Short mmCIF file of C-alpha atoms and ligand atoms in Angstrom, two decimals:
data_model
loop_
_atom_site.label_atom_id
_atom_site.label_comp_id
_atom_site.label_asym_id
_atom_site.label_seq_id
_atom_site.Cartn_x
_atom_site.Cartn_y
_atom_site.Cartn_z
CA MET A 1 2.39 -1.62 6.52
CA VAL A 2 -0.07 -4.23 5.24
CA VAL A 3 0.58 -5.21 1.63
CA ASP A 4 -1.70 -7.12 -0.77
CA LEU A 5 -0.58 -7.19 -4.40
CA HIS A 6 -2.96 -9.72 -5.96
CA CYS A 7 -6.77 -9.62 -5.99
CA HIS A 8 -9.74 -9.41 -8.34
CA SER A 9 -12.70 -7.14 -9.05
CA ASN A 10 -15.78 -7.69 -11.19
CA PHE A 11 -13.78 -6.50 -14.20
CA SER A 12 -12.68 -10.17 -14.29
CA ASP A 13 -13.89 -12.91 -11.96
CA GLY A 14 -14.19 -11.12 -8.62
CA SER A 15 -17.62 -10.21 -7.29
CA LEU A 16 -16.93 -6.67 -5.98
CA SER A 17 -16.55 -3.50 -8.03
CA PRO A 18 -13.01 -2.04 -8.07
CA ALA A 19 -14.12 0.76 -5.69
CA ASP A 20 -15.59 -1.83 -3.30
CA VAL A 21 -12.39 -3.91 -3.40
CA VAL A 22 -10.43 -0.81 -2.40
CA GLU A 23 -12.89 -0.05 0.37
CA ARG A 24 -12.76 -3.58 1.72
CA ALA A 25 -8.96 -3.62 1.60
CA HIS A 26 -8.89 -0.34 3.51
CA ALA A 27 -11.31 -1.76 6.10
CA HIS A 28 -8.95 -4.72 6.57
CA GLY A 29 -5.98 -2.45 7.20
CA VAL A 30 -4.28 -2.78 3.81
CA THR A 31 -2.03 0.22 3.07
CA LEU A 32 -0.49 -0.91 -0.23
CA LEU A 33 -2.84 -2.62 -2.69
CA ALA A 34 -2.77 -3.86 -6.27
CA ILE A 35 -5.89 -5.03 -8.10
CA THR A 36 -4.84 -7.63 -10.66
CA ASP A 37 -7.75 -8.61 -12.87
CA HIS A 38 -7.29 -11.40 -15.39
CA ASP A 39 -6.05 -9.84 -18.65
CA GLU A 40 -7.86 -6.56 -17.98
CA VAL A 41 -6.89 -3.11 -16.66
CA ALA A 42 -10.15 -1.25 -17.28
CA GLY A 43 -11.21 -1.32 -13.62
CA LEU A 44 -8.16 0.52 -12.32
CA ALA A 45 -9.29 4.11 -12.93
CA GLU A 46 -12.35 3.63 -10.71
CA ALA A 47 -10.20 1.93 -8.07
CA LYS A 48 -7.68 4.77 -8.12
CA SER A 49 -10.17 7.49 -7.38
CA ARG A 50 -11.59 5.57 -4.40
CA ALA A 51 -8.04 4.84 -3.17
CA ASP A 52 -7.18 8.55 -3.32
CA GLU A 53 -10.29 9.40 -1.31
CA LEU A 54 -9.41 6.84 1.37
CA GLY A 55 -5.68 7.50 1.43
CA ILE A 56 -4.61 3.97 0.54
CA THR A 57 -1.82 3.46 -2.00
CA LEU A 58 -3.01 1.66 -5.14
CA ILE A 59 -0.56 0.12 -7.57
CA ASN A 60 -1.72 -0.62 -11.12
CA GLY A 61 -1.81 -4.37 -11.65
CA VAL A 62 -2.90 -7.14 -14.02
CA GLU A 63 -2.75 -10.97 -14.04
CA ILE A 64 -1.78 -12.25 -17.48
CA SER A 65 -2.69 -15.75 -18.72
CA VAL A 66 0.32 -17.53 -20.19
CA SER A 67 0.73 -20.88 -21.98
CA TRP A 68 4.02 -22.52 -21.11
CA GLU A 69 5.44 -25.78 -22.57
CA ASN A 70 2.69 -27.77 -24.28
CA ASN A 71 -0.16 -25.53 -23.22
CA PHE A 72 0.34 -25.57 -19.48
CA THR A 73 -1.38 -22.45 -18.09
CA LEU A 74 0.57 -20.09 -15.83
CA HIS A 75 -0.22 -16.67 -14.45
CA ILE A 76 2.16 -13.71 -14.55
CA VAL A 77 1.22 -10.69 -12.48
CA GLY A 78 2.31 -7.27 -13.72
CA LEU A 79 2.74 -4.60 -11.03
CA ASN A 80 3.27 -0.86 -11.26
CA ILE A 81 2.41 -0.87 -14.95
CA ASP A 82 1.45 2.07 -17.12
CA CYS A 83 -2.08 1.07 -18.14
CA GLU A 84 -1.99 3.33 -21.18
CA ASN A 85 0.92 1.45 -22.75
CA THR A 86 -0.21 0.43 -26.23
CA THR A 87 1.78 -2.83 -26.44
CA LEU A 88 0.33 -4.03 -23.16
CA ARG A 89 -3.20 -2.94 -24.06
CA ALA A 90 -3.09 -4.66 -27.45
CA GLY A 91 -1.72 -7.85 -25.88
CA LEU A 92 -4.44 -7.96 -23.23
CA GLU A 93 -7.12 -7.27 -25.84
CA ASP A 94 -5.87 -10.27 -27.82
CA ILE A 95 -6.07 -12.53 -24.75
CA ARG A 96 -9.59 -11.36 -23.98
CA GLN A 97 -10.59 -12.32 -27.53
CA ARG A 98 -9.08 -15.76 -26.93
CA ARG A 99 -11.13 -15.93 -23.74
CA ILE A 100 -14.30 -15.26 -25.73
CA SER A 101 -13.45 -17.99 -28.25
CA ARG A 102 -12.78 -20.45 -25.45
CA ALA A 103 -16.01 -19.45 -23.68
CA GLU A 104 -17.97 -20.21 -26.87
CA LYS A 105 -16.42 -23.67 -26.95
CA ILE A 106 -17.17 -24.28 -23.28
CA ALA A 107 -20.79 -23.23 -23.82
CA ARG A 108 -21.11 -25.60 -26.79
CA ARG A 109 -19.75 -28.49 -24.71
CA LEU A 110 -22.21 -27.71 -21.95
CA GLU A 111 -25.03 -27.54 -24.48
CA SER A 112 -24.12 -30.97 -25.82
CA CYS A 113 -24.20 -32.26 -22.24
CA GLY A 114 -27.76 -30.97 -21.88
CA VAL A 115 -26.95 -27.64 -20.16
CA PRO A 116 -28.45 -24.84 -22.31
CA ASP A 117 -28.15 -21.03 -22.10
CA ALA A 118 -24.60 -20.86 -20.75
CA TRP A 119 -23.36 -18.56 -23.50
CA LYS A 120 -26.10 -15.99 -23.13
CA THR A 121 -26.01 -15.94 -19.34
CA VAL A 122 -22.23 -15.83 -18.98
CA THR A 123 -21.63 -13.10 -21.54
CA GLU A 124 -24.34 -10.98 -19.96
CA GLN A 125 -22.67 -11.46 -16.56
CA ALA A 126 -19.19 -10.70 -17.81
CA GLY A 127 -20.30 -7.71 -19.88
CA TYR A 128 -17.45 -6.43 -22.00
CA GLU A 129 -14.79 -7.49 -19.52
CA SER A 130 -12.67 -10.57 -19.10
CA VAL A 131 -14.81 -13.73 -19.36
CA THR A 132 -13.48 -16.59 -17.22
CA ARG A 133 -14.35 -20.11 -16.15
CA THR A 134 -15.43 -18.64 -12.81
CA HIS A 135 -18.39 -17.06 -14.63
CA PHE A 136 -19.36 -20.51 -15.91
CA ALA A 137 -18.95 -21.94 -12.41
CA ARG A 138 -21.41 -19.37 -11.02
CA PHE A 139 -23.87 -20.14 -13.80
CA LEU A 140 -23.63 -23.89 -13.13
CA VAL A 141 -24.22 -23.39 -9.41
CA GLU A 142 -27.19 -21.07 -10.04
CA ARG A 143 -28.77 -23.67 -12.34
CA GLY A 144 -28.21 -26.46 -9.83
CA HIS A 145 -25.63 -28.36 -11.90
CA ALA A 146 -23.09 -28.10 -9.08
CA LYS A 147 -23.40 -27.39 -5.37
CA ASP A 148 -20.52 -24.93 -5.30
CA SER A 149 -17.72 -23.51 -7.40
CA GLU A 150 -15.29 -26.24 -6.37
CA GLN A 151 -17.69 -28.92 -7.62
CA ALA A 152 -18.40 -26.99 -10.82
CA PHE A 153 -14.67 -27.12 -11.61
CA LYS A 154 -14.40 -30.78 -10.66
CA ARG A 155 -17.41 -31.94 -12.68
CA TRP A 156 -17.43 -29.52 -15.58
CA LEU A 157 -14.74 -26.90 -16.00
CA GLY A 158 -11.51 -28.35 -14.62
CA ARG A 159 -8.97 -30.49 -16.47
CA LYS A 160 -11.04 -33.64 -15.97
CA GLY A 161 -14.42 -31.95 -16.31
CA LYS A 162 -17.02 -32.70 -19.03
CA ALA A 163 -16.84 -29.21 -20.54
CA TYR A 164 -13.10 -28.62 -20.15
CA VAL A 165 -11.47 -26.53 -22.86
CA ASN A 166 -7.78 -25.73 -22.54
CA GLY A 167 -7.04 -22.08 -23.15
CA THR A 168 -4.29 -21.07 -25.55
CA TRP A 169 -2.84 -17.83 -24.23
CA VAL A 170 0.45 -16.01 -24.82
CA SER A 171 4.06 -17.05 -24.28
CA MET A 172 5.83 -16.16 -21.03
CA PRO A 173 8.47 -13.99 -22.78
CA ASP A 174 5.69 -11.99 -24.48
CA ALA A 175 3.77 -11.40 -21.25
CA VAL A 176 6.93 -10.36 -19.39
CA ARG A 177 8.00 -8.10 -22.26
CA TRP A 178 4.63 -6.28 -22.29
CA ILE A 179 4.87 -5.71 -18.55
CA ASN A 180 8.43 -4.43 -18.82
CA GLN A 181 7.58 -2.19 -21.75
CA ALA A 182 4.79 -0.73 -19.65
CA GLY A 183 7.42 0.12 -17.01
CA GLY A 184 6.21 -2.55 -14.56
CA ASP A 185 7.59 -5.54 -12.68
CA ALA A 186 6.68 -9.11 -13.70
CA VAL A 187 5.82 -11.49 -10.85
CA LEU A 188 5.35 -15.25 -11.15
CA ALA A 189 1.94 -15.77 -9.53
CA HIS A 190 1.20 -18.51 -6.96
CA PRO A 191 3.95 -20.99 -7.99
CA VAL A 192 2.76 -23.59 -5.46
CA ARG A 193 -0.50 -24.01 -7.36
CA TYR A 194 1.13 -25.39 -10.51
CA ASN A 195 1.99 -28.65 -8.74
CA LEU A 196 5.39 -28.85 -10.41
CA SER A 197 8.35 -30.86 -9.11
CA ARG A 198 11.18 -28.85 -7.61
CA THR A 199 13.28 -29.42 -10.73
CA LYS A 200 10.50 -28.33 -13.06
CA LEU A 201 9.76 -25.27 -10.93
CA ASP A 202 13.45 -24.31 -11.04
CA THR A 203 13.36 -24.61 -14.83
CA LEU A 204 10.29 -22.39 -14.97
CA VAL A 205 11.78 -19.79 -12.65
CA SER A 206 15.08 -19.76 -14.59
CA GLU A 207 13.20 -19.13 -17.84
CA PHE A 208 11.07 -16.50 -16.14
CA LYS A 209 14.14 -14.66 -14.88
CA ALA A 210 15.97 -14.99 -18.21
CA CYS A 211 13.15 -13.24 -20.03
CA GLY A 212 12.99 -10.35 -17.57
CA GLY A 213 10.89 -11.55 -14.63
CA ARG A 214 11.65 -9.83 -11.32
CA ALA A 215 9.71 -11.43 -8.46
CA ILE A 216 7.97 -14.51 -7.13
CA GLU A 217 4.72 -14.54 -5.20
CA VAL A 218 6.06 -16.19 -2.08
CA VAL A 219 2.81 -15.83 -0.15
CA SER A 220 -0.66 -16.53 -1.53
CA ASN A 221 -3.83 -17.78 0.13
CA ARG A 222 -3.72 -21.24 1.67
CA TYR A 223 0.05 -21.64 1.46
CA THR A 224 1.23 -23.79 4.35
CA PRO A 225 4.19 -22.51 6.42
CA ASN A 226 6.37 -25.07 4.63
CA GLU A 227 5.25 -23.88 1.22
CA LYS A 228 5.91 -20.29 2.21
CA SER A 229 9.46 -21.15 3.33
CA ALA A 230 10.04 -23.14 0.15
CA MET A 231 8.90 -20.21 -2.02
CA ILE A 232 11.10 -17.76 -0.11
CA ALA A 233 14.03 -20.14 -0.65
CA LEU A 234 13.12 -20.39 -4.35
CA ALA A 235 13.18 -16.60 -4.71
CA LYS A 236 16.53 -16.40 -2.90
CA ARG A 237 18.05 -19.21 -4.97
CA HIS A 238 17.22 -17.34 -8.16
CA GLU A 239 17.96 -13.88 -6.75
CA LEU A 240 14.46 -12.65 -7.39
CA PHE A 241 12.36 -10.31 -5.27
CA ALA A 242 9.39 -11.50 -3.23
CA SER A 243 5.77 -10.43 -3.68
CA VAL A 244 2.64 -11.26 -1.68
CA GLY A 245 -1.06 -11.36 -2.49
CA SER A 246 -4.32 -12.82 -1.22
CA ASP A 247 -5.80 -13.67 -4.65
CA PHE A 248 -9.09 -12.51 -3.13
CA HIS A 249 -12.13 -12.92 -5.43
CA VAL A 250 -15.29 -12.91 -3.28
CA PRO A 251 -16.17 -12.08 0.33
CA GLY A 252 -17.21 -14.92 2.63
CA ASN A 253 -14.18 -17.18 2.87
CA PRO A 254 -12.32 -16.36 6.10
CA TYR A 255 -9.15 -17.99 4.77
CA ILE A 256 -9.06 -15.81 1.67
CA GLU A 257 -9.35 -12.20 2.74
CA LEU A 258 -7.71 -8.99 1.57
CA GLY A 259 -4.48 -8.36 3.47
CA ARG A 260 -4.82 -11.42 5.70
CA ASN A 261 -1.76 -13.47 6.71
CA LEU A 262 0.54 -12.08 4.05
CA GLY A 263 3.48 -10.96 6.18
CA LEU A 264 7.09 -11.56 5.15
CA PRO A 265 10.15 -12.12 7.33
CA GLU A 266 12.33 -9.00 7.49
CA ASN A 267 15.31 -10.55 5.75
CA VAL A 268 13.36 -11.10 2.52
CA ALA A 269 13.82 -8.57 -0.30
CA ALA A 270 10.33 -7.37 -1.20
CA ILE A 271 9.52 -6.02 -4.65
CA TRP A 272 7.69 -2.98 -3.25
CA GLN A 273 10.88 -1.83 -1.51
CA THR A 274 12.23 -1.06 -4.99
CA TRP A 275 9.37 1.35 -5.73
CA GLU A 276 9.22 5.04 -5.06
CA LEU A 277 5.98 5.30 -3.14
CA ASN A 278 4.46 8.53 -1.98
P1 AMP B 301 -9.69 -19.05 -16.44
O1 AMP B 301 -8.56 -18.06 -16.32
O2 AMP B 301 -10.84 -18.53 -17.21
O3 AMP B 301 -9.23 -20.40 -16.89
O4 AMP B 301 -10.26 -19.24 -14.99
C1 AMP B 301 -9.37 -19.51 -13.96
C2 AMP B 301 -9.98 -18.99 -12.66
O5 AMP B 301 -10.89 -19.94 -12.17
C3 AMP B 301 -8.93 -18.85 -11.59
O6 AMP B 301 -8.37 -17.55 -11.62
C4 AMP B 301 -9.72 -19.06 -10.33
O7 AMP B 301 -10.30 -17.84 -9.93
C5 AMP B 301 -10.82 -19.99 -10.76
N1 AMP B 301 -10.59 -21.41 -10.38
C6 AMP B 301 -9.70 -22.26 -10.91
N2 AMP B 301 -9.80 -23.49 -10.36
C7 AMP B 301 -10.78 -23.40 -9.44
C8 AMP B 301 -11.39 -24.32 -8.51
N3 AMP B 301 -10.98 -25.60 -8.45
N4 AMP B 301 -12.39 -23.87 -7.73
C9 AMP B 301 -12.81 -22.60 -7.79
N5 AMP B 301 -12.28 -21.68 -8.64
C10 AMP B 301 -11.29 -22.08 -9.44
MN1 MN B 302 -9.58 -15.88 -10.90
MN1 MN B 303 -4.03 -16.92 -10.89
MN1 MN B 304 -5.62 -14.24 -9.33
#
């Protein structure tokens, strides 16, 4: 069984359509897949019909943007959710509106730095779906203002960039509650990436569990073996389940591929073992 429970389609900041993500996952041997677009579930119906055709099990997923303690951004993945749940849908709609407001501010900053047309180009690219900083990064690369996405974040969009605008999202208890009300499991996404001290990470995970969180993403792309062991230990310490996901966005990076290098030791309690899969 090859499991990948975190990746993106072009309904947020991935480059492939949901059907193409499913196809690529299948080609890479994935048997249990979740597509987890940022604050958006509209791509899942298309993904489901392709998954049924190919015989790969697709779990409904989403990656929710959360503001924790003084506007620090975290991501909570929801797995096995009912996408029709009205609380969840309304919550995600609200975040997508916040994304649009932030995007307007980013575009204005870029404009005042002498980079015109960002707003028009980015909203056309994102269509009616979730507009992210990745869309701005692509625009900046296309216009020659950065050589690649990494540099676009460093120079413009990241915390120290010239057009940085901090997002204000939803609280962690709200995000977890929406996921639980939609019958799903809340997973703390890629904890290594927050660069928190062990103490701070324990505080975060305690709060996450107290408000109904169920699992920790113990494997994500580019985790070192030490980081992976530390995350497994973190999950065990807090008696939470483990989840795994590539966080795949675009083809072309051999280190970030659907289903690649996501295996778990057998003695780790995996969240998908709690699901009734057919
Ligand atoms: P947003 O949720 O709109 O703030 O955008 C965050 C997304 O930007 C993440 O999900 C990543 O896909 C992408 N991202 C964040 N930091 C970087 C980086 N340094 N280089 C490339 N992509 C990044
Ligand atoms: Mn992303
Ligand atoms: Mn994320
Ligand atoms: Mn992601």
